[in-house]
JSON list of C-alpha atoms in Angstrom, two decimals:
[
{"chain": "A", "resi": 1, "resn": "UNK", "atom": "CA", "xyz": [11.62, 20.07, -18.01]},
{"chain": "A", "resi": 2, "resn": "UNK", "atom": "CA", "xyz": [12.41, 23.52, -16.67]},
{"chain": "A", "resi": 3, "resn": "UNK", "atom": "CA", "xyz": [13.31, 23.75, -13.19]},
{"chain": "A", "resi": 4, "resn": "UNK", "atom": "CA", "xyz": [11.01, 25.76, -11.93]},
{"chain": "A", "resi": 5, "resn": "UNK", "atom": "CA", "xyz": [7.93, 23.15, -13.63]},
{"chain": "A", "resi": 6, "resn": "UNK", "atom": "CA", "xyz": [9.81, 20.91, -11.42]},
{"chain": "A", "resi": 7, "resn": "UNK", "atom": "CA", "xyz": [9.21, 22.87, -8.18]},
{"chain": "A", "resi": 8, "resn": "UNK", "atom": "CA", "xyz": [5.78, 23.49, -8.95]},
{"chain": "A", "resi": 9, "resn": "UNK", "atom": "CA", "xyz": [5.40, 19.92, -9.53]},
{"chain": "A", "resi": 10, "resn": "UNK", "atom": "CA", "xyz": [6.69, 18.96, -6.13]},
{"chain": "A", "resi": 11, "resn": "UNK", "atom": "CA", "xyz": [5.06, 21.26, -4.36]},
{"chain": "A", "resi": 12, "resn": "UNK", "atom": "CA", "xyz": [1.29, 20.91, -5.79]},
{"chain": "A", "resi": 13, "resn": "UNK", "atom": "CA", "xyz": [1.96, 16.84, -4.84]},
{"chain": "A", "resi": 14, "resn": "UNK", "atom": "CA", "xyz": [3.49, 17.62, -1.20]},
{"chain": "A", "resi": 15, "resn": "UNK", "atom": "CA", "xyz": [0.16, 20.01, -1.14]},
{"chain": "A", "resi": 16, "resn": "UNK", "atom": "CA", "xyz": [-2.02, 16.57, -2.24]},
{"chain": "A", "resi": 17, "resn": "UNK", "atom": "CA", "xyz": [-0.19, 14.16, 0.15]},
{"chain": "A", "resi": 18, "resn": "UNK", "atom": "CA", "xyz": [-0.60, 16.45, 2.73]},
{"chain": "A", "resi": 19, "resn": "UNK", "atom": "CA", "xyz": [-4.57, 16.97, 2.11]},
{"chain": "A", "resi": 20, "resn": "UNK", "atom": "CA", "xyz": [-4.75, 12.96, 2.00]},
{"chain": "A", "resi": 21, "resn": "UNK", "atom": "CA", "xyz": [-2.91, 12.47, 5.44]},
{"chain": "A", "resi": 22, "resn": "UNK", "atom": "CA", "xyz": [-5.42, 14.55, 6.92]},
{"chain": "A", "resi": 23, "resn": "UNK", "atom": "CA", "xyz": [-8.14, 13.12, 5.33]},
{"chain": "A", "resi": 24, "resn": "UNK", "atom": "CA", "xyz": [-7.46, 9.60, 6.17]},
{"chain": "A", "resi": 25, "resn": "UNK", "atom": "CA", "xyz": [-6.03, 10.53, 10.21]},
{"chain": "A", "resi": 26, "resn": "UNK", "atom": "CA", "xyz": [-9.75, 11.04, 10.98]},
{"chain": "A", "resi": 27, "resn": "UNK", "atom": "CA", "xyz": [-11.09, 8.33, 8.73]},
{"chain": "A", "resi": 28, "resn": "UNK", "atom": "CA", "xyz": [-8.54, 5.96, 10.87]},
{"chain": "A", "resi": 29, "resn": "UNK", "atom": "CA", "xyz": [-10.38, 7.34, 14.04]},
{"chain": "A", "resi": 30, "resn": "UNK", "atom": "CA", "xyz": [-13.68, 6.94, 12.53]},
{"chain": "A", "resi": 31, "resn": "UNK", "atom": "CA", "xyz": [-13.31, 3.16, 10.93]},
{"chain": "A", "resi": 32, "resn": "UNK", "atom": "CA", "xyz": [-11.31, 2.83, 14.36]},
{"chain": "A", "resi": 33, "resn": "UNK", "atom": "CA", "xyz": [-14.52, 3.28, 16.53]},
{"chain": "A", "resi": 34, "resn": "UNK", "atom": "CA", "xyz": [-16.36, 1.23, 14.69]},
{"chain": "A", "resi": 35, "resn": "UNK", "atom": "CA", "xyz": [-14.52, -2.07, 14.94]},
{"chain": "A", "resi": 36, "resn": "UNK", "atom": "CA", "xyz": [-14.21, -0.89, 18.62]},
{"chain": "A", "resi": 37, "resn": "UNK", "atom": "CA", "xyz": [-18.15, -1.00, 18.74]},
{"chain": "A", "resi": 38, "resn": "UNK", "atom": "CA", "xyz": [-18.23, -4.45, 17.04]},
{"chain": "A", "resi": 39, "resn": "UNK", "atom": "CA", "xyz": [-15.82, -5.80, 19.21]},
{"chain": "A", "resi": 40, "resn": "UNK", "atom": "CA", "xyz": [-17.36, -4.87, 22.80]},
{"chain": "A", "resi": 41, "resn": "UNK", "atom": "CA", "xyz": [-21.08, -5.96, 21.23]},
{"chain": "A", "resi": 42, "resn": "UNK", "atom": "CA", "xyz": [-19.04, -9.59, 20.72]},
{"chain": "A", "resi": 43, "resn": "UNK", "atom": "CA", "xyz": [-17.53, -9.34, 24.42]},
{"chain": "A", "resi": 44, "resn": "UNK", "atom": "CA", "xyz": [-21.04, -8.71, 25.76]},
{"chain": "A", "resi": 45, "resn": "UNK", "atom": "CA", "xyz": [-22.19, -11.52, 24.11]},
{"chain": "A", "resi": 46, "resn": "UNK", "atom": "CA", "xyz": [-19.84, -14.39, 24.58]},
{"chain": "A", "resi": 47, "resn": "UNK", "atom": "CA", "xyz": [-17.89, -12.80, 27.67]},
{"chain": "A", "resi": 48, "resn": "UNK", "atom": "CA", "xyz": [-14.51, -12.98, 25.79]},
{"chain": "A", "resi": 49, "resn": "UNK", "atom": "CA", "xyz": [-11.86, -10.72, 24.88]},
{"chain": "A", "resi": 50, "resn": "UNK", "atom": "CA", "xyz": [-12.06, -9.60, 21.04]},
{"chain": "A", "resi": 51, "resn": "UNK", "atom": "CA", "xyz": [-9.43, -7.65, 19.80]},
{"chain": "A", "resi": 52, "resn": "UNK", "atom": "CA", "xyz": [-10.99, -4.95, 17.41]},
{"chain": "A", "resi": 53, "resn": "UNK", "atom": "CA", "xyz": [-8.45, -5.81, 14.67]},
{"chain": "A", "resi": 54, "resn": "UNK", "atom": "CA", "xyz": [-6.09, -8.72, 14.49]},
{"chain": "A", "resi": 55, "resn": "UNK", "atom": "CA", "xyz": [-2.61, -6.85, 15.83]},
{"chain": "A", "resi": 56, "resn": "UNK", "atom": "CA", "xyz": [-4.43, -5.08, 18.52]},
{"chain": "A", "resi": 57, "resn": "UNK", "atom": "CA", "xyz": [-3.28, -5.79, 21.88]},
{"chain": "A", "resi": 58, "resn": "UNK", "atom": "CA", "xyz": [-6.44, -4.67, 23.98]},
{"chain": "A", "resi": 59, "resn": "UNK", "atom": "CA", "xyz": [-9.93, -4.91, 23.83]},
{"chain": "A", "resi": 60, "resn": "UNK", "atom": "CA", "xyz": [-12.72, -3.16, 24.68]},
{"chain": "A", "resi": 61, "resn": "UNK", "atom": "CA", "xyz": [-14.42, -3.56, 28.42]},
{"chain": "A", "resi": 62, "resn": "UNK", "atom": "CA", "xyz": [-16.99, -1.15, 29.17]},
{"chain": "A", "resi": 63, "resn": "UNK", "atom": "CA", "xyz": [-18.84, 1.69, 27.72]},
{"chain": "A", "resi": 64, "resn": "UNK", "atom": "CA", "xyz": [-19.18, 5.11, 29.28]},
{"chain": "A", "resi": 65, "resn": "UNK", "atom": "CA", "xyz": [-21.75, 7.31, 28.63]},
{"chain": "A", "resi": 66, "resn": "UNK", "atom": "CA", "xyz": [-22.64, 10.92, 30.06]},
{"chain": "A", "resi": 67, "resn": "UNK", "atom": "CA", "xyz": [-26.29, 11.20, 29.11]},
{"chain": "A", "resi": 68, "resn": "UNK", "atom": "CA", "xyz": [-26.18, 15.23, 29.80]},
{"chain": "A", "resi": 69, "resn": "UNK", "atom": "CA", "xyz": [-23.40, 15.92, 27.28]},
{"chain": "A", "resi": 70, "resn": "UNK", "atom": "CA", "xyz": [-25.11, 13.24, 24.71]},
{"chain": "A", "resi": 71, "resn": "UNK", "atom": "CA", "xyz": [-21.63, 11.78, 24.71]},
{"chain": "A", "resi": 72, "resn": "UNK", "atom": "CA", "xyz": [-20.12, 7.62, 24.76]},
{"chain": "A", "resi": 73, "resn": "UNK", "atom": "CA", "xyz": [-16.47, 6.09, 25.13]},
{"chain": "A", "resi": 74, "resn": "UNK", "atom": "CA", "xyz": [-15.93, 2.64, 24.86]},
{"chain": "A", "resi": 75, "resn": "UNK", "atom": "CA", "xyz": [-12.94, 2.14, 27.72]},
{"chain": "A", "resi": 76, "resn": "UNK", "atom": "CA", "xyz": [-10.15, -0.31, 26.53]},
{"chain": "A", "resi": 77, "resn": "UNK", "atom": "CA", "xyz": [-8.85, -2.62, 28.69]},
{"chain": "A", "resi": 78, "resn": "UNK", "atom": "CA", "xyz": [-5.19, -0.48, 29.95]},
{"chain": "A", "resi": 79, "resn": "UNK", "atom": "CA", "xyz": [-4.18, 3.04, 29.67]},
{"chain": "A", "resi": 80, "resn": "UNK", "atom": "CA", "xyz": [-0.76, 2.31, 27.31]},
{"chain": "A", "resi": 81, "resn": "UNK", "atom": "CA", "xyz": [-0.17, 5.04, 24.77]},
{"chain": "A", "resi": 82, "resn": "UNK", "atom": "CA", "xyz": [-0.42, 2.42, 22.43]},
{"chain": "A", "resi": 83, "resn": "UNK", "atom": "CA", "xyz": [-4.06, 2.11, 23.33]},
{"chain": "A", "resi": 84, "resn": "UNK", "atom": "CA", "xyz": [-4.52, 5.79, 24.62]},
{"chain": "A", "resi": 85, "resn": "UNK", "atom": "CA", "xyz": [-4.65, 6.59, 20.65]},
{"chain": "A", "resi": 86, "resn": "UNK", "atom": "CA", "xyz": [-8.04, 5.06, 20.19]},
{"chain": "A", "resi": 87, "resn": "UNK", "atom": "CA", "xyz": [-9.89, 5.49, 23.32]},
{"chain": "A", "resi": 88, "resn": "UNK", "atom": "CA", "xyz": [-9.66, 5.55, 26.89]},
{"chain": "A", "resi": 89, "resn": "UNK", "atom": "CA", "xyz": [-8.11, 3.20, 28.60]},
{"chain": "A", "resi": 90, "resn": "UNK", "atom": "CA", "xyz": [-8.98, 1.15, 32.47]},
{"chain": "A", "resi": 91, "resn": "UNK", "atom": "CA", "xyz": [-6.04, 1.64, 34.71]},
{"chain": "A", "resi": 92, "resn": "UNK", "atom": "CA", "xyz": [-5.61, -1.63, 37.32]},
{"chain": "A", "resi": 93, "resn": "UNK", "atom": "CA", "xyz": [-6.44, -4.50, 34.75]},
{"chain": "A", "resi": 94, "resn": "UNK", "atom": "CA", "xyz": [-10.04, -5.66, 33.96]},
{"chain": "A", "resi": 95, "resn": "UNK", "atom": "CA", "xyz": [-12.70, -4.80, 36.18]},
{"chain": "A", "resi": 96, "resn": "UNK", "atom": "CA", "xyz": [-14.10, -6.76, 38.69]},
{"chain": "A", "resi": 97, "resn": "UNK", "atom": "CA", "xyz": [-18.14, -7.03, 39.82]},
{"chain": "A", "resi": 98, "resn": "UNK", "atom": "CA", "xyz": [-18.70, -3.37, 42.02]},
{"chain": "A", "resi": 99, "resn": "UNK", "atom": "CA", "xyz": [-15.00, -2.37, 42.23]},
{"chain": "A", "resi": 100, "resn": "UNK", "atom": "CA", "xyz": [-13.88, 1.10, 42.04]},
{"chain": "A", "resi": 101, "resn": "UNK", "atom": "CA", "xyz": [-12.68, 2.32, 38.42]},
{"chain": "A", "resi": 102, "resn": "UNK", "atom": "CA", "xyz": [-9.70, 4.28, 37.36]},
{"chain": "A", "resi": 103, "resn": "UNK", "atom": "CA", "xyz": [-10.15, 5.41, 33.48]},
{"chain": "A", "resi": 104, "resn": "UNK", "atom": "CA", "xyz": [-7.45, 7.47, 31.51]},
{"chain": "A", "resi": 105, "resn": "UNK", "atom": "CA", "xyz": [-7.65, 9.49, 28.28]},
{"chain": "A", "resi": 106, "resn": "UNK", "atom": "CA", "xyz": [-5.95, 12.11, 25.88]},
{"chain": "A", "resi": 107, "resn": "UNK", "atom": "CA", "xyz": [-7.45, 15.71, 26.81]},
{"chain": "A", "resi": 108, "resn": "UNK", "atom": "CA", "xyz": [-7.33, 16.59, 22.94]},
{"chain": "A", "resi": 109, "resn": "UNK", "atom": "CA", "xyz": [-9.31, 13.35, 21.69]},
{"chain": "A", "resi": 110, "resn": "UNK", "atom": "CA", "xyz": [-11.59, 11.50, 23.41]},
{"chain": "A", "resi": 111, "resn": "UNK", "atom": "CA", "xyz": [-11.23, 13.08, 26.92]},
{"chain": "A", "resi": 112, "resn": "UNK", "atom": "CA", "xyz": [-12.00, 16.26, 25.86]},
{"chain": "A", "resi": 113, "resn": "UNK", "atom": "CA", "xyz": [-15.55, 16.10, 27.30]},
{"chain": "A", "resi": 114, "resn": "UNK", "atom": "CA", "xyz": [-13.91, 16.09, 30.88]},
{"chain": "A", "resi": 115, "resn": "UNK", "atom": "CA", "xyz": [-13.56, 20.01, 30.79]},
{"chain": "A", "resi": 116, "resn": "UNK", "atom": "CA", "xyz": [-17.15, 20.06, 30.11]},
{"chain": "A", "resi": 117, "resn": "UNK", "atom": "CA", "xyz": [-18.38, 17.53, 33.33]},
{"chain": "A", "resi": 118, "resn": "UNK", "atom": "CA", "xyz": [-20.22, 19.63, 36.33]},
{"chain": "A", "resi": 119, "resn": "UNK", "atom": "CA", "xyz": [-20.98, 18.15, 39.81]},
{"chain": "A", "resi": 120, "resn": "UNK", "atom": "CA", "xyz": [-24.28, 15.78, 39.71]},
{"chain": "A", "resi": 121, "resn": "UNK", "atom": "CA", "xyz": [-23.70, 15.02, 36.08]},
{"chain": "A", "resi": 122, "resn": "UNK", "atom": "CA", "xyz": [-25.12, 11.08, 35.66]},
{"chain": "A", "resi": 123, "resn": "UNK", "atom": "CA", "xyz": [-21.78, 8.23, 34.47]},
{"chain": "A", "resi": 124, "resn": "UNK", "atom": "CA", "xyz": [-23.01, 5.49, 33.00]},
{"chain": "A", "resi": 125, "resn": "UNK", "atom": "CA", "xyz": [-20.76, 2.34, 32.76]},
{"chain": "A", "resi": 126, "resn": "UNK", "atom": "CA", "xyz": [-21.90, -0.88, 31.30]},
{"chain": "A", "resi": 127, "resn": "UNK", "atom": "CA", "xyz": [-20.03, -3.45, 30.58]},
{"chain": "A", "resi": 128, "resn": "UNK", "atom": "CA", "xyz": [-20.16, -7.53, 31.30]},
{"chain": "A", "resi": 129, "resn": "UNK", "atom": "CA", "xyz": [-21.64, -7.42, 34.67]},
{"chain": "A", "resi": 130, "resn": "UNK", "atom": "CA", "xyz": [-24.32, -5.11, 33.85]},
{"chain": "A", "resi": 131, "resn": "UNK", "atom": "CA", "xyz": [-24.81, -1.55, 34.22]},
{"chain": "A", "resi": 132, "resn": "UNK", "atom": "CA", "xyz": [-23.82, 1.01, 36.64]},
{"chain": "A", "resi": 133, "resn": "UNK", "atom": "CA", "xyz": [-24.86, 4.81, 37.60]},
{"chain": "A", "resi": 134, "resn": "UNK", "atom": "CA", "xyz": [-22.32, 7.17, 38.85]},
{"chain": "A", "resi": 135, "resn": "UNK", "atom": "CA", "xyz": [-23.08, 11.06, 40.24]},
{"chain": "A", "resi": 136, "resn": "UNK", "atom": "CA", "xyz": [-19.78, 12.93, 39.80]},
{"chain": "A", "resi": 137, "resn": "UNK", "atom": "CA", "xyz": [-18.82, 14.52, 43.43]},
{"chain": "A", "resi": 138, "resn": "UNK", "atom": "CA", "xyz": [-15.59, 15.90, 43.00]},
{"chain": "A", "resi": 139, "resn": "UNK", "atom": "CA", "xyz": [-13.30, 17.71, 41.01]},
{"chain": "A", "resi": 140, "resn": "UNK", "atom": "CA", "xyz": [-9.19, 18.00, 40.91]},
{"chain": "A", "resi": 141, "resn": "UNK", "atom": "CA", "xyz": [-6.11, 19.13, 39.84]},
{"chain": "A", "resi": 142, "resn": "UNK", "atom": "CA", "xyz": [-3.09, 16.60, 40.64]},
{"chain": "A", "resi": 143, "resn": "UNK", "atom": "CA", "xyz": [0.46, 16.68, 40.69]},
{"chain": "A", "resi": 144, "resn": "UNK", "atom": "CA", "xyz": [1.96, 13.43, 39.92]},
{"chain": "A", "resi": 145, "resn": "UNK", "atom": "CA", "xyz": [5.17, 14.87, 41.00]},
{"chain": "A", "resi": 146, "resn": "UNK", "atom": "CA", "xyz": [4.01, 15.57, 44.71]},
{"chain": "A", "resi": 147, "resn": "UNK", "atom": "CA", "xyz": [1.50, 12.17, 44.81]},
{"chain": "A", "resi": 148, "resn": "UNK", "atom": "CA", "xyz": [0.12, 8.95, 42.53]},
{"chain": "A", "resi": 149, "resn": "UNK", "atom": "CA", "xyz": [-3.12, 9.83, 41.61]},
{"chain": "A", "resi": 150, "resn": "UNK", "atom": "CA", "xyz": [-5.60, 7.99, 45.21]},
{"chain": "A", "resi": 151, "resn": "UNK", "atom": "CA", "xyz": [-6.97, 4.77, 43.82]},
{"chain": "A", "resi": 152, "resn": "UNK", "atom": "CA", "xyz": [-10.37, 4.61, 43.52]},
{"chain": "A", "resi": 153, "resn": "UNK", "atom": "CA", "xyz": [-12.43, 2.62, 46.46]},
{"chain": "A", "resi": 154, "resn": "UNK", "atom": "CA", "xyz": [-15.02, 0.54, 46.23]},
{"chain": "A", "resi": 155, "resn": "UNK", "atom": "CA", "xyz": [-18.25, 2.20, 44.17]},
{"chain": "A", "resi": 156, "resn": "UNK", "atom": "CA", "xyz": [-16.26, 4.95, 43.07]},
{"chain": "A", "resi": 157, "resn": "UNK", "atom": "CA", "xyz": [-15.33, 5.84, 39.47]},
{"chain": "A", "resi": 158, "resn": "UNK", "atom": "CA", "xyz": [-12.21, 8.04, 38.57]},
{"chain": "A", "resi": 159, "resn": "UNK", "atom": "CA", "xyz": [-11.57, 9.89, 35.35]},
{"chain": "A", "resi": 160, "resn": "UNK", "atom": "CA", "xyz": [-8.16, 11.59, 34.72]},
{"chain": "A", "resi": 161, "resn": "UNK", "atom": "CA", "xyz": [-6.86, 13.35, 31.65]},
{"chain": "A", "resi": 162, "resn": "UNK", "atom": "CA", "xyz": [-3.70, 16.05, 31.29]},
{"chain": "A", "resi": 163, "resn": "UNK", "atom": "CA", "xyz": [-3.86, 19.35, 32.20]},
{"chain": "A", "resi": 164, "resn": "UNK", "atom": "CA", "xyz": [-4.28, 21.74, 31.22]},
{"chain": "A", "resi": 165, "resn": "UNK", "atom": "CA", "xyz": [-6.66, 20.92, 28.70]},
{"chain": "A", "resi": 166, "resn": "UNK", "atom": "CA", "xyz": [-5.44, 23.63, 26.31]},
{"chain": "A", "resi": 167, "resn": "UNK", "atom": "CA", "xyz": [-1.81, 22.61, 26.54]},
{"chain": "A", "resi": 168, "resn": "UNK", "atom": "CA", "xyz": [-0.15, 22.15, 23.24]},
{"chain": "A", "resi": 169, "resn": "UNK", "atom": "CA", "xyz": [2.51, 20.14, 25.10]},
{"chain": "A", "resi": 170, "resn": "UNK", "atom": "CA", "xyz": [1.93, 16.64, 25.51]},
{"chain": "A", "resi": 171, "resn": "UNK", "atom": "CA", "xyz": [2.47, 14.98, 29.01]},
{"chain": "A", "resi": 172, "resn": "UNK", "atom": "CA", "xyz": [3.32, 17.09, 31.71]},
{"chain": "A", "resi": 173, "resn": "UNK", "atom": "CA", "xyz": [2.96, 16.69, 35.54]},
{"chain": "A", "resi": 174, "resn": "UNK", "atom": "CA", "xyz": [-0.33, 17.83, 36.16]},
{"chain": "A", "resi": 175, "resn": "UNK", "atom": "CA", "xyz": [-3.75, 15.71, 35.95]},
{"chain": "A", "resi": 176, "resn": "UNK", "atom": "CA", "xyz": [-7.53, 17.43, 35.96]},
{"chain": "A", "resi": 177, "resn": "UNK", "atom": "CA", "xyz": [-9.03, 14.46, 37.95]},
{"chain": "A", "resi": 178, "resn": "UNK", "atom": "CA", "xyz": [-13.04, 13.58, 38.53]},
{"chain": "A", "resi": 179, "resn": "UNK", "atom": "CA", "xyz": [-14.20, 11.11, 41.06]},
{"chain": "A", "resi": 180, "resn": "UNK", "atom": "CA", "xyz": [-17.90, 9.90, 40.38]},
{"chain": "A", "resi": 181, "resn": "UNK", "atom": "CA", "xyz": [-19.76, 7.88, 43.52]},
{"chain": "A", "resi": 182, "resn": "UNK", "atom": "CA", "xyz": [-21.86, 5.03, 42.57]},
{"chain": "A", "resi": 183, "resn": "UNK", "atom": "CA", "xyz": [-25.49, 6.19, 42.56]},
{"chain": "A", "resi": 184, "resn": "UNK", "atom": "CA", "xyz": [-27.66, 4.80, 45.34]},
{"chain": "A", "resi": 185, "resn": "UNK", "atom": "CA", "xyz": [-31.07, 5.39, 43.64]},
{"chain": "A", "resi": 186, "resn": "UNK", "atom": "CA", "xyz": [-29.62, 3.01, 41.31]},
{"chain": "A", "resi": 187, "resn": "UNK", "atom": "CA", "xyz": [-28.79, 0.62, 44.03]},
{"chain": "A", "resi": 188, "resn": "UNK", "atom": "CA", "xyz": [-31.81, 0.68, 45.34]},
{"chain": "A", "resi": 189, "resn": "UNK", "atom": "CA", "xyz": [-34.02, 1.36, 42.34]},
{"chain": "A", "resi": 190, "resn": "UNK", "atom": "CA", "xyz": [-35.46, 4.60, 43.19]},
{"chain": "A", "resi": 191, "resn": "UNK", "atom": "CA", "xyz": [-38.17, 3.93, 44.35]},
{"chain": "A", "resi": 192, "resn": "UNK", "atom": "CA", "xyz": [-37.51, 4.77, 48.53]},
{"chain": "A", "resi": 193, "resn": "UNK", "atom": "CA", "xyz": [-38.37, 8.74, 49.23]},
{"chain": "A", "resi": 194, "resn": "UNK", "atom": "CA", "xyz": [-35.48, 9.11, 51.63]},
{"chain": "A", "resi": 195, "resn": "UNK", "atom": "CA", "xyz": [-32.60, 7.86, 48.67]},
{"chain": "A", "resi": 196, "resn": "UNK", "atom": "CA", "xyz": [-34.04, 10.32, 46.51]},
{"chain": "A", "resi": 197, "resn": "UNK", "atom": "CA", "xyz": [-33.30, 13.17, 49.43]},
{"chain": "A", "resi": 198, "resn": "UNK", "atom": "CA", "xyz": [-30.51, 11.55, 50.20]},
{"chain": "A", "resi": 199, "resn": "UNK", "atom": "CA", "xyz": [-28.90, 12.07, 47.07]},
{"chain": "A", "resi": 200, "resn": "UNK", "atom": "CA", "xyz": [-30.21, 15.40, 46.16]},
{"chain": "A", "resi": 201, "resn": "UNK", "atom": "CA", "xyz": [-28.23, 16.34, 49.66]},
{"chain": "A", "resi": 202, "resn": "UNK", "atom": "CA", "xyz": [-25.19, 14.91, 48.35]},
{"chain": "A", "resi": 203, "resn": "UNK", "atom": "CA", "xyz": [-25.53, 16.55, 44.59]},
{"chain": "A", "resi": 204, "resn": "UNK", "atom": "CA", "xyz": [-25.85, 19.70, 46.61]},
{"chain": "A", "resi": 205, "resn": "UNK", "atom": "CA", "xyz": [-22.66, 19.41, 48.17]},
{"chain": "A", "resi": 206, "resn": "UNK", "atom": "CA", "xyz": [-20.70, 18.00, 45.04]},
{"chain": "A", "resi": 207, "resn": "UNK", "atom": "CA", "xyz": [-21.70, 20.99, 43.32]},
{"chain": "A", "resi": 208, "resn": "UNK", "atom": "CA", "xyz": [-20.47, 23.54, 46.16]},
{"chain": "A", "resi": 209, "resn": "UNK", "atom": "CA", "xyz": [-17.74, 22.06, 46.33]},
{"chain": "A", "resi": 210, "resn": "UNK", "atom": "CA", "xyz": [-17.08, 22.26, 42.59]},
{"chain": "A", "resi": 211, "resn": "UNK", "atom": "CA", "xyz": [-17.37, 26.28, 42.74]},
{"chain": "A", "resi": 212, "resn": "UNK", "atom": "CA", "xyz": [-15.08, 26.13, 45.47]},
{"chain": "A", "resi": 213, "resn": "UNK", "atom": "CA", "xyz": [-12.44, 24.08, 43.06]},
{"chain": "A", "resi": 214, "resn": "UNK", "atom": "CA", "xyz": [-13.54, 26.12, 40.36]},
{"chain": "A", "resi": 215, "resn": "UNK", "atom": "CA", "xyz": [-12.35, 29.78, 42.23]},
{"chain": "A", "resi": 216, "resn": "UNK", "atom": "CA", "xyz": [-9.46, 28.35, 43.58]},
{"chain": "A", "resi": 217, "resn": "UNK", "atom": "CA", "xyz": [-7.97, 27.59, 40.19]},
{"chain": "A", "resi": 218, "resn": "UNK", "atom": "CA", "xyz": [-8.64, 31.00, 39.08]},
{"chain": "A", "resi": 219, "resn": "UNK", "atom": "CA", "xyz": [-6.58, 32.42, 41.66]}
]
């Protein structure tokens, strides 16, 4: 066989593997999700941890929905990079009945959405104790150089990814951070007049505040 057959050979089937690794990288991700789903529907129902394949060393422990964007994460239970690779992950162990919630993610996969969040956008989080409504207050950019990210207090849920969110870099000392307050017309079922105003006053403010974050990082 000539040599240059030989090339040609090589290359078309480095051309073919290549095609296939990129096929199957977001197959992974999809089949991935799946047995994620499977495995929080068995949590829910028996309360236990369930691995979503047998090697896995976390499980999922809530999901979190943002009804505006049409979009839903099941949170693992830690933020490793191990487990960073297939969805977000709770920071601080597994949640407890009403505590606050700390929630990491990859800005290029499945915390992508967090460039897209606005002030007053609804959080849902379910998970084994039931269901909880957030109304995302503020936004931030942290350096984990100057500070640790605050920990979340009671009723309070906090989402952090890299940033910037069009870095090609991974890592990197800076963190586009989102605290979400728990929702008192879900507390108190919505039905009480003075809740609703009540929160419509504090929407208000989350949102001016927002623009406020939103010029100062453009200058």
């Amino acid at each position: 066989m000539k040599p240059v057959t030989v090339i040609r050979w090589l290359a078309t089937g480095g051309g073919v593997l290549m095609l296939l690794q990129a096929l199957w990288i977001p197959a992974k991700a999809e089949l991935a999700q799946h047995l994620i789903a499977n495995a929080y529907a068995a949590g829910l129902s028996d309360g236990r941890p369930h691995p979503p394949w047998p090697w896995a060393d976390t499980w999922p422990v809530a999901r979190l929905s943002v009804p505006r964007l049409a979009r839903e994460s099941y949170v693992l239970a830690d933020a490793s990079g191990r487990t960073l690779a297939f969805g977000p992950g709770l920071i601080g162990g597994p949640p407890a009945a009403g505590a606050g919630l700390s929630v990491a993610g990859h800005r290029d996969t499945h915390f992508a959405f967090l460039g897209e969040l606005r002030a007053g956008d609804e959080m849902i989080w379910e998970d084994r104790f039931g269901t909880r409504r957030f109304r995302l207050q503020r936004r931030q950019i942290a350096d984990v150089r100057q500070h640790q990210l605050a920990t979340p207090g009671s009723g309070e849920l906090q989402l952090s990814t890299c940033w910037p969110l069009t870095d090609w870099q991974p890592g990197g000392p800076l963190r586009l951070v989102w605290t979400a307050v728990e929702s008192d017309e879900a507390a108190l079922g919505g039905s009480a007049t003075s809740s609703r105003v009540t929160v419509g006053v504090r929407l208000q403010n989350a949102q001016e505040m927002d623009s406020v974050i939103r010029r100062g990082a453009h200058t």
